[in-house]
Amino acid sequence: MDYPPPFCPPSDPSRGLLKSISRVLKSLGLGLLFGNQLLSAALAQSPPPGDTKGELVLFDFGDANDKQVRDATIARFNKRYPNVKVTDQFTPITSWPDYIDKLVTQVASGKAPDLIHIATEGAQLSIQKKLIIPLDEFTKTDPGNDLLSDIDPTLLKGFTVEGKLYLVPEAWNNMMIYYNTKIFKEAGIPRPADDWTWDDFLAIAKRLTSGEGSSKRFGFGIPYFNFGLTPFWYSNGTSVLKDDLKESNLSDPRFLEAVKFIHGLVHESGVSPDPANTDPNAVFQLFAAGRIAMTGGGHWPMQFFKANQFNDYDVVPWPRNKAQKTVFGAAGWGISSRTKQKALAWEMIKELAGTESERQAAGVGVAIPARSSVAESADFLAQPEHAGLFYKSLSYAAPVQAPVNYADVERILMRHLGQVMANEVTPEDGLKAADQELTEAMKNLGD
Amino acid sequence: MKKSSSENLAGYLFVGPSLLGYSVFVLGPLVAAVALSFTHYDVLSAPRLIGFNNYARLIADARLATVYRNTIFFSAAAIFVTVSLGLILAVALNQRLPGPIKYGLRTVYFFPVLVGMIYAAMVWKFLFNRDLGVVNYYLHFLDVPSIGWLTTSSWALRSVILVYVWKNVGFTMLTTLAGLQNIPQELYEAARIDGAKPITAFFRLTIPLLTPVILFNVTITMINTLQEFDSIVALTNGGPGDASRSVVLYIYEKFRSFDMGYASAIAVTLFVLISLLTLLQFWGSRRWVHYS
């Protein structure tokens, strides 16, 4: 695939002047005289004055709750910068590939935004296509910057390429097992241990599966989407792509073992309903309705549970087979390479990923806050009982694999997996075909 | 002469806006798609001319053959069932029935046309769910084992066709009913006087006089079904595998992979196919369509 020539981000005139002064001082040998600290202070990012005029366009995603948080954030920003018009191009999200498509299309049409809100799934594409710029010039020189000190290094690492940070993490999600506490209690099953295994999980799912017809209850609802299935791969010590994200890993026997396990949940033990045609969010409806005793999800279904006054649930880490590992995906704010107002955009990021915005977001429970102080707040930990496990999972979670052609990888995997789950091909044959197609797709990526 | 010129000018002015709209929104994209089909274009880089490479890829693409096969099957089945069922319903509702029943039934059959496909599909997905769906629940009483209506290759496309027919048969019923009501009653009286039985009158009088409406319904359904997208996306997303994937869904997939040149090449083949089939229909219609 061809890559575009790098965009030439317009330079910030004030910083250009400082750099020129710096160069002159250095050339005169005065740099040594004044010392590096003085130079750094001169180069330090100072916020634009409050009467700065301008316009910022945010490319943004989320649901109605996120929109409320964002509106409040923009209002706070406008108190500092009343002459800056902020337009939030808000997209109710359906899937990451859809969102990434919209971003790329908008940039290609010449209407690039100033700030881009993107998740792990689109980060590599944004970086490699040079849609966003490194933020180190701000994070390392802004004296008032405290954005990163409160964020777990694992989240920062996910947005760092070749030592440069491109996005400031603002929220993230992982995958945990949700279980219905009432059903567990009625069945006399204690809360699973945090280090439970696939065997423990299957045994419990079998005990919880009961009834027939309209009274049928399943032990586990498979979260049937790429992110939702990933903990099955990770907890078996495998993944869709090799670690360098450049080659298919679907021929790994551990991947086959994981697929067979999921297939068996439907077709052998019968503890899960056929997931292939269920809306990804339908499992949460069935879970809240008591038709499914366990399912997998991040922090996002809790808003649905809250709206439906469903409170009989708790979370437990994903069961392990060969490894204790789950998946996470973070969302962060970056500065568009085409913005003409980098300094102002950075001030906006400080507000968007700041404590106040995250505290508000924690209250509405859409995702897990990136700032540990907020994730440990009473608001966030109010529900469920073991809500603290969400942030703790970062110690054993790995980012969702998201190469530049993430959408293709997801499509290829899910299309072949669909045939396996429909029992139309064996897991062996399905994965063999998927591996061939994915290998070809990854080869084309390097062209 | 002067009058004629001013009339011409008025005519052009009336046609102008729609001609402009057609040029910008139909002709322009069409020309662009043809041009792009000869390029490699990933949206963020400038298009690069690659000659007929995209068309050469078409021949080697096994998935394309599958999606074309699906599309043609979908179209043929949907045309046959929608048009014939629409005719049967229209004839049934054209009988002497009490007013409330007649208008009530017409509303019931036409109602799905007014419902958005995505909403309808969500309901159908629940009905068709293999383990928790209503359809299989009632079939269990007849000892029919669970069917993966939307999740097995043998059923997925048929189920989508069923939903399409449910959604659109009201439209063909309505147009056919309008056609039926335009047939002068005197013709039926004359046929009766000549000794024609109702069944003879139906095949010798009703059907021939309905052929313009049938041609209209067949053409519209054909163009719609060859470009079917929303029902498939909402119900099966083309799966399992490619079992219910249509050509338009495949084009969409390629667009989303930013493989714009190849996607355009497939779109051009679909455009040519639809144009040829439409021309063929109008040419063939001279033999079987009666306008008076």
XYZ file of C-alpha atoms in Angstrom:
739
model
C 0.000 0.000 0.000
C 1.276 3.468 -0.792
C 1.627 5.987 1.932
C 0.954 9.642 1.359
C 3.705 12.189 1.496
C 3.922 13.537 5.018
C 1.618 16.443 5.661
C 3.519 19.572 6.445
C 2.049 20.854 9.656
C 2.117 24.626 9.702
C 4.632 25.871 12.184
C 3.705 27.889 15.233
C 5.128 31.387 14.553
C 5.987 32.106 18.194
C 7.905 28.862 18.602
C 9.650 29.455 15.294
C 10.927 32.766 16.653
C 12.130 31.170 19.905
C 13.908 28.449 17.969
C 15.590 31.078 15.797
C 16.738 32.978 18.902
C 17.965 29.706 20.344
C 19.915 28.944 17.197
C 21.463 32.436 17.216
C 22.384 32.128 20.911
C 23.888 28.703 20.291
C 25.832 29.932 17.278
C 27.265 32.733 19.397
C 28.291 30.261 22.046
C 25.932 31.939 24.467
C 24.039 28.773 25.004
C 26.783 27.517 27.263
C 26.980 30.878 29.024
C 23.286 30.993 29.854
C 23.025 27.271 30.393
C 20.592 24.778 28.939
C 17.974 25.420 31.581
C 17.586 29.013 30.504
C 17.153 27.906 26.922
C 14.582 25.339 27.925
C 12.724 27.973 29.899
C 12.740 30.240 26.882
C 11.419 27.414 24.750
C 8.883 26.286 27.361
C 5.357 26.178 26.109
C 3.420 29.113 27.441
C -0.342 29.108 26.942
C -1.739 31.509 24.345
C -3.188 34.675 25.942
C -6.830 34.578 27.046
C -7.953 37.010 24.353
C -6.728 34.745 21.552
C -9.205 34.532 18.722
C -9.678 31.399 16.699
C -11.644 28.291 15.955
C -11.067 24.674 16.941
C -12.802 21.705 15.383
C -12.909 18.456 17.361
C -13.405 15.097 15.659
C -15.125 13.240 18.431
C -17.089 10.108 19.285
C -19.223 8.671 22.051
C -22.785 8.448 23.249
C -25.233 10.943 24.714
C -23.416 10.905 28.074
C -20.083 11.674 26.440
C -21.703 14.561 24.586
C -22.818 16.077 27.875
C -19.328 15.766 29.310
C -17.836 17.306 26.192
C -20.253 20.247 26.206
C -19.278 21.014 29.799
C -15.578 20.746 28.898
C -15.977 23.152 26.002
C -17.838 25.569 28.281
C -14.892 25.493 30.735
C -12.426 26.040 27.898
C -14.477 28.994 26.668
C -14.236 30.587 30.098
C -10.479 30.701 29.544
C -10.716 31.478 25.842
C -14.022 33.260 25.196
C -13.008 34.266 21.655
C -12.306 30.744 20.480
C -15.164 28.999 18.755
C -15.102 25.262 19.442
C -17.068 22.992 17.119
C -17.517 19.435 18.325
C -18.082 17.145 15.343
C -19.656 14.466 17.453
C -20.210 10.997 15.978
C -22.370 8.482 17.815
C -20.124 5.491 17.422
C -21.184 2.221 15.828
C -17.867 0.520 15.201
C -14.223 1.579 15.108
C -13.770 0.812 11.415
C -16.768 3.067 10.654
C -15.369 5.870 12.778
C -11.898 5.574 11.243
C -13.428 5.607 7.752
C -15.208 8.851 8.568
C -12.032 10.454 9.869
C -9.969 9.455 6.840
C -12.708 10.591 4.456
C -12.964 13.947 6.177
C -9.206 14.503 6.090
C -9.100 13.456 2.429
C -11.822 15.979 1.622
C -9.554 18.742 2.902
C -11.537 19.462 6.047
C -9.153 18.084 8.637
C -10.147 18.821 12.224
C -7.804 20.468 14.752
C -8.142 17.780 17.411
C -8.760 14.093 16.899
C -10.325 11.782 19.440
C -9.315 8.266 18.523
C -8.952 4.872 20.136
C -6.227 2.260 20.031
C -7.972 0.702 17.027
C -7.235 3.783 14.904
C -4.064 5.055 16.551
C -1.561 3.247 14.301
C -3.386 4.363 11.182
C -3.493 7.967 12.398
C 0.200 7.922 13.253
C 1.421 6.153 10.126
C -0.733 8.298 7.847
C 0.584 11.331 9.724
C -2.856 12.562 10.661
C -1.610 13.482 14.146
C 1.619 14.966 15.463
C 3.847 13.931 18.399
C 2.952 15.766 21.584
C 6.363 15.670 23.246
C 7.069 19.325 22.503
C 4.132 20.120 24.777
C 4.336 17.365 27.380
C 8.027 18.000 27.995
C 8.018 21.775 28.017
C 4.668 22.851 29.418
C 5.393 23.887 33.011
C 1.713 23.641 33.972
C 1.334 20.197 32.490
C 0.308 17.487 34.961
C -1.643 15.389 32.488
C 0.611 12.388 32.316
C 1.778 11.919 35.887
C -1.576 10.471 36.972
C -1.904 8.001 34.093
C -0.770 4.369 34.218
C 2.361 3.934 32.025
C 0.678 1.002 30.230
C -1.858 3.420 28.744
C 0.836 5.884 27.688
C 2.892 3.092 26.146
C -0.082 2.183 23.947
C 0.027 5.622 22.321
C 3.812 5.904 22.082
C 5.585 5.081 18.830
C 9.376 5.220 18.545
C 9.561 7.007 21.864
C 7.086 9.744 20.912
C 3.688 10.189 22.534
C 0.936 10.929 20.012
C -2.247 10.856 22.075
C -3.100 11.779 25.640
C -5.172 8.902 27.053
C -8.497 10.064 28.389
C -10.457 6.863 28.927
C -10.126 3.190 28.254
C -11.989 -0.073 28.355
C -11.101 -3.683 28.922
C -12.896 -7.006 29.043
C -14.050 -8.576 32.307
C -16.539 -11.326 33.074
C -19.885 -9.974 34.279
C -21.912 -12.392 36.384
C -25.442 -12.220 37.728
C -25.048 -12.245 41.518
C -28.672 -13.242 42.104
C -28.472 -16.282 39.834
C -25.151 -17.298 41.377
C -26.658 -17.053 44.855
C -29.741 -19.056 43.879
C -27.532 -21.741 42.340
C -25.309 -21.784 45.444
C -22.244 -20.867 43.450
C -19.717 -18.644 45.209
C -17.999 -15.738 43.473
C -15.237 -17.175 41.229
C -11.656 -16.626 42.331
C -9.746 -13.868 40.571
C -7.378 -16.498 39.124
C -10.022 -18.943 37.950
C -9.369 -21.098 34.908
C -11.204 -21.990 31.689
C -12.134 -25.321 33.308
C -13.629 -23.557 36.357
C -15.472 -21.194 34.022
C -16.922 -24.000 31.914
C -17.969 -25.997 34.985
C -19.836 -22.978 36.384
C -21.390 -22.153 32.985
C -22.696 -25.737 32.773
C -24.244 -25.521 36.236
C -25.951 -22.256 35.324
C -27.432 -23.531 32.050
C -30.959 -24.762 32.587
C -34.524 -24.905 31.314
C -36.038 -25.275 27.879
C -37.940 -23.096 25.430
C -39.048 -19.776 26.856
C -37.526 -20.568 30.262
C -34.126 -21.487 28.834
C -31.201 -19.856 30.603
C -27.661 -19.979 29.278
C -24.550 -19.992 31.422
C -22.570 -17.599 29.228
C -23.316 -15.133 26.435
C -20.335 -14.849 24.095
C -19.341 -11.217 23.454
C -19.191 -11.827 19.735
C -17.059 -9.022 18.362
C -13.344 -8.695 17.793
C -12.524 -6.857 21.030
C -14.851 -9.105 23.027
C -13.278 -12.321 21.746
C -9.698 -11.134 22.181
C -9.401 -12.174 25.873
C -10.001 -15.762 24.779
C -6.914 -15.519 22.558
C -4.838 -13.597 25.102
C -5.724 -15.877 28.013
C -4.499 -18.782 25.916
C -1.189 -17.058 25.229
C -1.932 -16.251 21.612
C -3.238 -13.501 19.346
C -4.507 -12.869 15.820
C -1.248 -11.270 14.657
C 2.335 -11.831 15.686
C 3.793 -9.278 18.090
C 5.167 -7.048 15.311
C 1.592 -6.713 13.929
C 2.895 -7.558 10.474
C 2.117 -11.272 10.150
C -0.837 -13.553 10.720
C -0.625 -15.741 13.793
C -3.755 -17.762 13.050
C -1.773 -20.940 12.417
C -0.721 -20.962 16.082
C -2.097 -24.197 17.660
C -3.060 -22.156 20.742
C -5.323 -20.017 18.570
C -7.020 -23.142 17.256
C -7.447 -24.353 20.825
C -9.119 -21.055 21.798
C -11.466 -21.163 18.785
C -12.389 -24.760 19.593
C -13.167 -23.716 23.157
C -15.541 -20.938 21.996
C -17.088 -23.226 19.373
C -17.612 -25.853 22.061
C -19.494 -23.405 24.279
C -22.251 -23.368 21.648
C -22.010 -26.711 19.908
C -20.691 -29.124 22.545
C -21.532 -28.053 26.074
C -24.410 -25.838 24.861
C -23.788 -23.264 27.587
C -23.956 -20.353 25.117
C -26.614 -19.353 22.596
C -25.614 -19.083 18.946
C -23.821 -15.738 18.914
C -23.220 -15.284 15.224
C -26.311 -13.284 14.545
C -26.807 -11.532 17.813
C -26.243 -7.825 18.014
C -23.044 -7.292 20.068
C -25.045 -5.421 22.671
C -27.891 -7.952 22.743
C -25.932 -10.129 25.188
C -26.194 -7.348 27.750
C -29.957 -7.164 27.290
C -30.214 -10.916 27.741
C -27.863 -10.733 30.728
C -29.955 -8.033 32.402
C -33.082 -10.070 31.641
C -31.592 -13.104 33.437
C -31.530 -15.234 30.264
C -27.742 -15.359 30.412
C -25.933 -15.805 33.731
C -22.493 -14.553 32.658
C -21.118 -12.531 29.795
C -18.054 -10.506 28.920
C -17.781 -6.761 28.645
C -15.909 -3.639 29.528
C -17.234 -0.764 31.536
C -19.676 0.347 28.846
C -22.697 -1.949 29.555
C -23.098 -0.441 33.018
C -24.952 2.571 31.647
C -27.516 0.223 30.124
C -27.835 -1.698 33.403
C -28.266 1.536 35.319
C -30.938 2.827 32.926
C -32.840 -0.435 33.376
C -32.346 -0.498 37.156
C -30.490 -3.771 36.956
C -28.110 -4.038 39.894
C -27.596 -7.773 40.460
C -24.197 -8.031 38.882
C -20.526 -7.949 39.655
C -17.304 -8.409 37.714
C -14.448 -10.876 37.916
C -11.240 -11.114 35.851
C -11.258 -13.122 32.645
C -10.498 -16.816 33.329
C -7.027 -18.019 32.449
C -5.838 -21.011 30.490
C -2.223 -20.496 29.576
C -2.002 -16.912 30.795
C -3.781 -14.422 33.023
C -4.347 -11.748 30.426
C -7.149 -9.585 29.128
C -7.396 -6.888 26.478
C -7.694 -3.151 26.697
C -8.251 -0.340 24.271
C -7.762 3.288 25.160
C -9.134 6.491 23.727
C -7.040 9.610 23.578
C -6.851 13.100 22.191
C -4.307 14.098 19.577
C -3.505 17.218 17.592
C -4.137 17.123 13.875
C -1.084 17.598 11.701
C -3.053 20.144 9.692
C -4.113 22.440 12.500
C -2.914 26.023 12.385
C -3.370 26.443 16.135
C -1.209 23.847 17.821
C -0.735 25.769 21.066
C -4.442 26.417 21.408
C -5.208 22.776 20.549
C -2.858 21.683 23.341
C -4.728 23.884 25.811
C -7.935 22.213 24.665
C -6.409 18.757 25.221
C -5.467 19.749 28.763
C -9.138 20.469 29.350
C -10.467 17.418 27.489
C -8.198 14.969 29.305
C -8.113 16.939 32.532
C -9.296 15.828 35.937
C -12.585 17.693 35.807
C -13.666 16.142 32.494
C -12.666 12.665 33.614
C -14.426 13.075 36.947
C -17.625 13.969 35.114
C -17.179 11.030 32.736
C -16.598 8.677 35.663
C -19.955 9.739 37.066
C -21.795 8.591 33.960
C -19.811 5.382 33.753
C -19.166 5.061 30.031
C -15.513 4.043 30.243
C -12.696 3.694 32.730
C -10.942 7.000 33.419
C -7.312 7.153 32.338
C -6.324 9.052 35.485
C -5.825 6.659 38.369
C -6.949 9.274 40.920
C -10.345 9.483 39.196
C -10.580 5.710 38.777
C -10.114 5.406 42.530
C -12.798 7.992 43.301
C -15.999 7.058 45.138
C -18.106 7.965 42.088
C -16.335 5.463 39.925
C -16.135 2.701 42.513
C -19.791 2.990 43.538
C -20.862 0.015 41.438
C -20.347 -2.913 41.091
C -18.787 -4.217 44.281
C -15.478 -5.088 42.630
C -15.293 -2.041 40.339
C -11.703 -1.521 41.491
C -10.711 -4.546 39.391
C -11.248 -2.520 36.225
C -8.234 -0.260 36.754
C -6.197 -3.043 38.358
C -6.540 -5.108 35.179
C -3.972 -2.821 33.539
C -1.304 -4.796 35.367
C -2.068 -7.873 33.248
C -3.848 -6.406 30.193
C -2.412 -5.952 26.714
C -3.645 -3.526 24.056
C -5.950 -4.765 21.323
C -3.896 -5.511 18.227
C -4.576 -2.668 15.845
C -2.349 -2.467 12.772
C -2.930 0.145 10.065
C -5.353 -2.221 8.311
C -7.276 -2.968 11.516
C -10.624 -2.941 9.711
C -9.453 -5.612 7.264
C -8.024 -7.805 10.022
C -11.297 -7.633 11.938
C -13.370 -8.350 8.838
C -11.291 -11.342 7.773
C -11.292 -12.902 11.242
C -14.998 -12.385 11.916
C -16.077 -13.596 8.456
C -14.252 -16.915 8.799
C -15.166 -17.260 12.451
C -18.806 -16.832 11.409
C -18.548 -19.975 9.304
C -16.923 -21.865 12.161
C -19.589 -20.784 14.633
C -22.313 -21.706 12.128
C -20.765 -25.189 12.131
C -20.255 -25.028 8.381
C -16.517 -25.570 8.472
C -14.363 -27.158 11.130
C -12.292 -24.819 13.306
C -9.201 -26.262 11.597
C -10.437 -25.510 8.066
C -11.899 -22.143 9.015
C -8.658 -20.969 10.574
C -6.603 -22.320 7.689
C -8.652 -20.254 5.218
C -8.565 -17.211 7.510
C -4.790 -17.544 7.908
C -4.289 -17.639 4.136
C -6.413 -14.542 3.589
C -4.902 -12.646 6.496
C -1.363 -13.525 5.402
C -2.167 -12.104 1.973
C -3.703 -8.959 3.471
C -0.672 -8.375 5.697
C 1.655 -8.947 2.736
C -0.193 -6.278 0.743
C 0.285 -3.920 3.669
C 4.005 -4.058 3.136
C 3.808 -3.334 -0.604
C -40.307 31.969 -34.507
C -39.776 34.313 -31.599
C -42.466 32.555 -29.636
C -40.803 29.234 -30.297
C -37.425 30.516 -28.983
C -38.924 31.829 -25.778
C -40.758 28.539 -25.304
C -37.479 26.683 -25.780
C -35.771 28.930 -23.257
C -38.554 28.357 -20.736
C -38.219 24.628 -21.337
C -34.471 24.677 -20.738
C -34.957 26.736 -17.582
C -37.450 24.214 -16.255
C -35.185 21.283 -17.080
C -32.026 23.108 -15.938
C -32.170 22.494 -12.187
C -32.806 18.781 -12.482
C -30.189 18.489 -15.242
C -27.709 20.242 -12.982
C -28.588 17.964 -10.065
C -28.312 14.902 -12.300
C -24.926 16.012 -13.613
C -23.511 16.743 -10.153
C -24.953 13.830 -8.207
C -25.284 11.055 -10.823
C -23.277 11.715 -13.955
C -20.261 13.208 -12.139
C -19.821 10.312 -9.679
C -20.389 7.853 -12.526
C -17.619 9.378 -14.619
C -15.414 9.585 -11.502
C -16.042 5.897 -10.713
C -15.072 4.879 -14.256
C -11.934 7.020 -14.061
C -11.007 5.710 -10.597
C -11.414 2.122 -11.768
C -8.179 2.565 -13.730
C -6.233 3.750 -10.701
C -4.853 2.658 -7.366
C -6.393 5.075 -4.875
C -6.344 4.853 -1.064
C -8.034 8.213 -0.376
C -5.080 9.822 1.381
C -2.639 9.516 -1.530
C -3.174 10.854 -5.040
C -4.687 8.282 -7.438
C -2.069 6.407 -9.488
C -2.916 5.112 -12.969
C -2.576 1.321 -13.203
C -4.340 0.613 -16.493
C -6.606 -2.427 -16.523
C -5.084 -4.045 -13.402
C -8.280 -3.668 -11.374
C -10.285 -5.339 -14.141
C -7.731 -8.158 -14.285
C -8.227 -8.633 -10.527
C -11.959 -9.118 -11.115
C -11.336 -12.283 -13.064
C -9.155 -13.841 -10.376
C -11.417 -12.843 -7.482
C -13.273 -15.971 -6.340
C -15.286 -14.010 -3.770
C -16.656 -11.767 -6.520
C -18.157 -14.776 -8.310
C -19.863 -15.806 -5.053
C -21.317 -12.371 -4.354
C -22.573 -12.061 -7.950
C -24.204 -15.485 -7.674
C -25.877 -14.414 -4.414
C -27.048 -11.123 -5.895
C -28.570 -12.709 -8.982
C -30.313 -15.406 -6.905
C -31.586 -12.761 -4.488
C -32.844 -10.583 -7.329
C -34.525 -13.378 -9.297
C -36.247 -14.843 -6.223
C -37.320 -11.451 -4.888
C -38.734 -10.373 -8.266
C -40.683 -13.595 -8.724
C -42.147 -13.722 -5.202
C -42.749 -9.990 -4.710
C -44.436 -9.443 -8.070
C -46.530 -12.629 -8.063
C -47.547 -12.321 -4.405
C -48.341 -8.636 -4.948
C -50.598 -9.659 -7.849
C -52.376 -12.317 -5.774
C -52.946 -9.909 -2.869
C -54.145 -7.142 -5.203
C -56.651 -9.446 -6.895
C -57.858 -10.688 -3.491
C -58.297 -7.161 -2.193
C -60.033 -6.032 -5.370
C -62.986 -8.302 -4.584
C -66.194 -7.051 -3.029
C -65.366 -6.978 0.655
C -66.836 -4.957 3.526
C -65.122 -1.535 3.617
C -63.370 -1.857 7.014
C -61.955 -5.281 6.123
C -60.830 -4.141 2.667
C -59.088 -0.965 3.861
C -57.818 -2.648 7.027
C -56.134 -5.416 5.021
C -54.681 -2.952 2.494
C -53.157 -0.996 5.396
C -51.783 -4.163 6.999
C -50.084 -5.295 3.795
C -48.751 -1.845 2.964
C -47.586 -0.955 6.468
C -44.139 -2.680 6.262
C -43.279 -0.413 3.299
C -43.467 2.546 5.685
C -41.195 0.982 8.311
C -37.464 1.614 8.078
C -35.581 -1.522 7.102
C -33.134 -1.224 9.994
C -35.942 -1.184 12.591
C -37.712 -4.055 10.877
C -34.487 -6.028 10.623
C -33.823 -5.697 14.347
C -37.191 -7.274 15.085
C -36.644 -10.001 12.505
C -33.240 -10.766 14.005
C -34.881 -11.481 17.324
C -37.597 -13.560 15.648
C -35.017 -15.545 13.684
C -32.550 -16.070 16.550
C -31.640 -19.738 16.623
C -31.745 -20.276 20.384
C -33.927 -17.509 21.738
C -36.081 -16.598 18.723
C -39.855 -16.861 18.484
C -39.874 -18.685 15.131
C -37.850 -21.644 16.387
C -39.786 -21.599 19.657
C -43.046 -22.350 17.840
C -41.382 -24.770 15.437
C -40.272 -26.845 18.434
C -43.961 -27.640 19.052
C -43.955 -29.275 15.605
C -40.784 -31.184 16.523
C -38.742 -29.151 14.051
C -35.138 -28.844 15.265
C -33.647 -25.372 15.722
C -32.834 -23.687 12.428
C -30.065 -21.128 12.099
C -32.180 -18.841 9.950
C -29.566 -16.158 9.664
C -26.468 -18.083 10.646
C -26.303 -20.977 8.200
C -25.372 -20.775 4.542
C -28.400 -22.763 3.476
C -30.860 -20.367 5.147
C -29.241 -16.957 5.473
C -29.925 -15.644 1.966
C -33.423 -17.165 1.870
C -34.262 -15.517 5.170
C -33.102 -12.146 3.869
C -35.277 -12.664 0.771
C -38.228 -13.477 3.013
C -37.766 -10.232 4.942
C -37.353 -8.290 1.688
C -40.601 -9.721 0.348
C -42.425 -8.973 3.627
C -41.134 -5.409 3.475
C -41.856 -4.696 -0.198
C -44.807 -6.797 -1.272
C -47.146 -4.027 -0.106
C -45.725 -1.723 -2.773
C -46.238 -4.158 -5.667
C -49.696 -4.928 -4.264
C -50.580 -1.229 -4.298
C -49.376 -0.556 -7.852
C -51.087 -3.725 -9.107
C -54.295 -2.749 -7.326
C -54.172 0.659 -9.033
C -53.675 -1.142 -12.354
C -56.617 -3.451 -11.666
C -58.888 -0.532 -10.865
C -57.979 1.130 -14.154
C -59.329 -1.792 -16.192
C -62.768 -0.752 -17.504
C -65.575 -2.934 -16.102
C -67.254 -2.996 -19.521
C -64.520 -5.304 -20.778
C -65.393 -7.857 -18.100
C -69.100 -7.502 -18.908
C -68.387 -8.050 -22.606
C -66.282 -11.114 -21.776
C -69.032 -12.488 -19.558
C -71.606 -11.976 -22.324
C -69.234 -13.845 -24.671
C -69.302 -16.741 -22.200
C -65.864 -16.301 -20.615
C -65.495 -17.854 -17.158
C -63.792 -15.796 -14.399
C -60.564 -17.795 -14.687
C -60.495 -17.232 -18.458
C -61.185 -13.522 -17.982
C -58.308 -13.359 -15.496
C -55.760 -14.886 -17.829
C -57.060 -13.422 -21.096
C -58.106 -9.999 -19.889
C -56.742 -9.054 -16.475
C -53.168 -10.282 -16.896
C -52.616 -8.782 -20.382
C -53.986 -5.424 -19.279
C -51.800 -5.512 -16.162
C -48.602 -6.159 -18.105
C -47.464 -2.482 -18.031
C -47.777 -2.549 -14.227
C -46.007 -5.909 -14.054
C -43.191 -4.542 -16.244
C -42.916 -1.540 -13.925
C -42.802 -3.741 -10.815
C -40.291 -6.159 -12.314
C -38.003 -3.323 -13.422
C -38.145 -1.445 -10.121
C -37.662 -4.626 -8.060
C -34.794 -5.737 -10.261
C -32.948 -2.422 -9.941
C -33.525 -2.341 -6.173
C -32.552 -5.933 -5.501
C -29.398 -5.826 -7.608
C -28.328 -2.968 -5.348
C -29.679 -4.425 -2.098
C -27.667 -3.364 0.905
C -29.512 -2.374 4.079
C -31.491 -5.563 4.702
C -28.390 -7.716 4.270
C -26.194 -5.522 6.457
C -28.787 -5.430 9.209
C -29.728 -9.103 9.133
C -26.566 -11.071 8.344
C -23.851 -8.576 7.431
C -23.212 -10.833 4.451
C -22.498 -13.938 6.515
C -21.908 -16.600 7.400
C -18.731 -16.244 5.355
C -19.987 -14.744 2.092
C -23.197 -16.786 2.012
C -25.495 -13.761 1.863
C -23.097 -11.053 0.708
C -24.322 -8.959 -2.200
C -22.211 -7.160 -4.785
C -22.973 -3.763 -3.236
C -21.927 -5.022 0.192
C -18.698 -6.281 -1.336
C -18.096 -2.901 -3.004
C -18.681 -1.265 0.383
C -16.144 -3.598 1.988
C -13.543 -2.630 -0.598
C -14.315 1.069 -0.160
C -13.837 0.681 3.583
C -10.474 -0.942 2.971
C -9.640 2.231 1.010
C -9.231 0.068 -2.094
C -11.143 2.685 -4.090
C -9.869 1.721 -7.537
C -10.928 -1.909 -7.244
C -14.220 -0.981 -5.602
C -14.928 1.373 -8.518
C -14.104 -1.373 -11.031
C -16.673 -3.678 -9.376
C -19.198 -0.833 -9.299
C -18.698 -0.311 -13.040
C -19.428 -4.001 -13.728
C -22.632 -3.753 -11.680
C -23.662 -0.605 -13.527
C -23.122 -2.343 -16.873
C -25.095 -5.405 -15.707
C -28.066 -3.353 -14.503
C -28.064 -1.247 -17.692
C -27.969 -4.351 -19.917
C -30.726 -6.125 -17.990
C -32.932 -3.019 -18.061
C -32.413 -2.564 -21.806
C -33.097 -6.259 -22.334
C -36.334 -5.950 -20.405
C -37.580 -3.000 -22.399
C -36.601 -4.674 -25.646
C -38.332 -7.911 -24.602
C -41.370 -6.054 -23.278
C -42.493 -5.322 -26.846
C -43.435 -9.000 -27.081
C -45.435 -9.346 -23.886
C -46.544 -5.916 -22.639
C -49.894 -4.611 -23.861
C -50.547 -0.918 -23.421
C -54.138 -1.046 -24.656
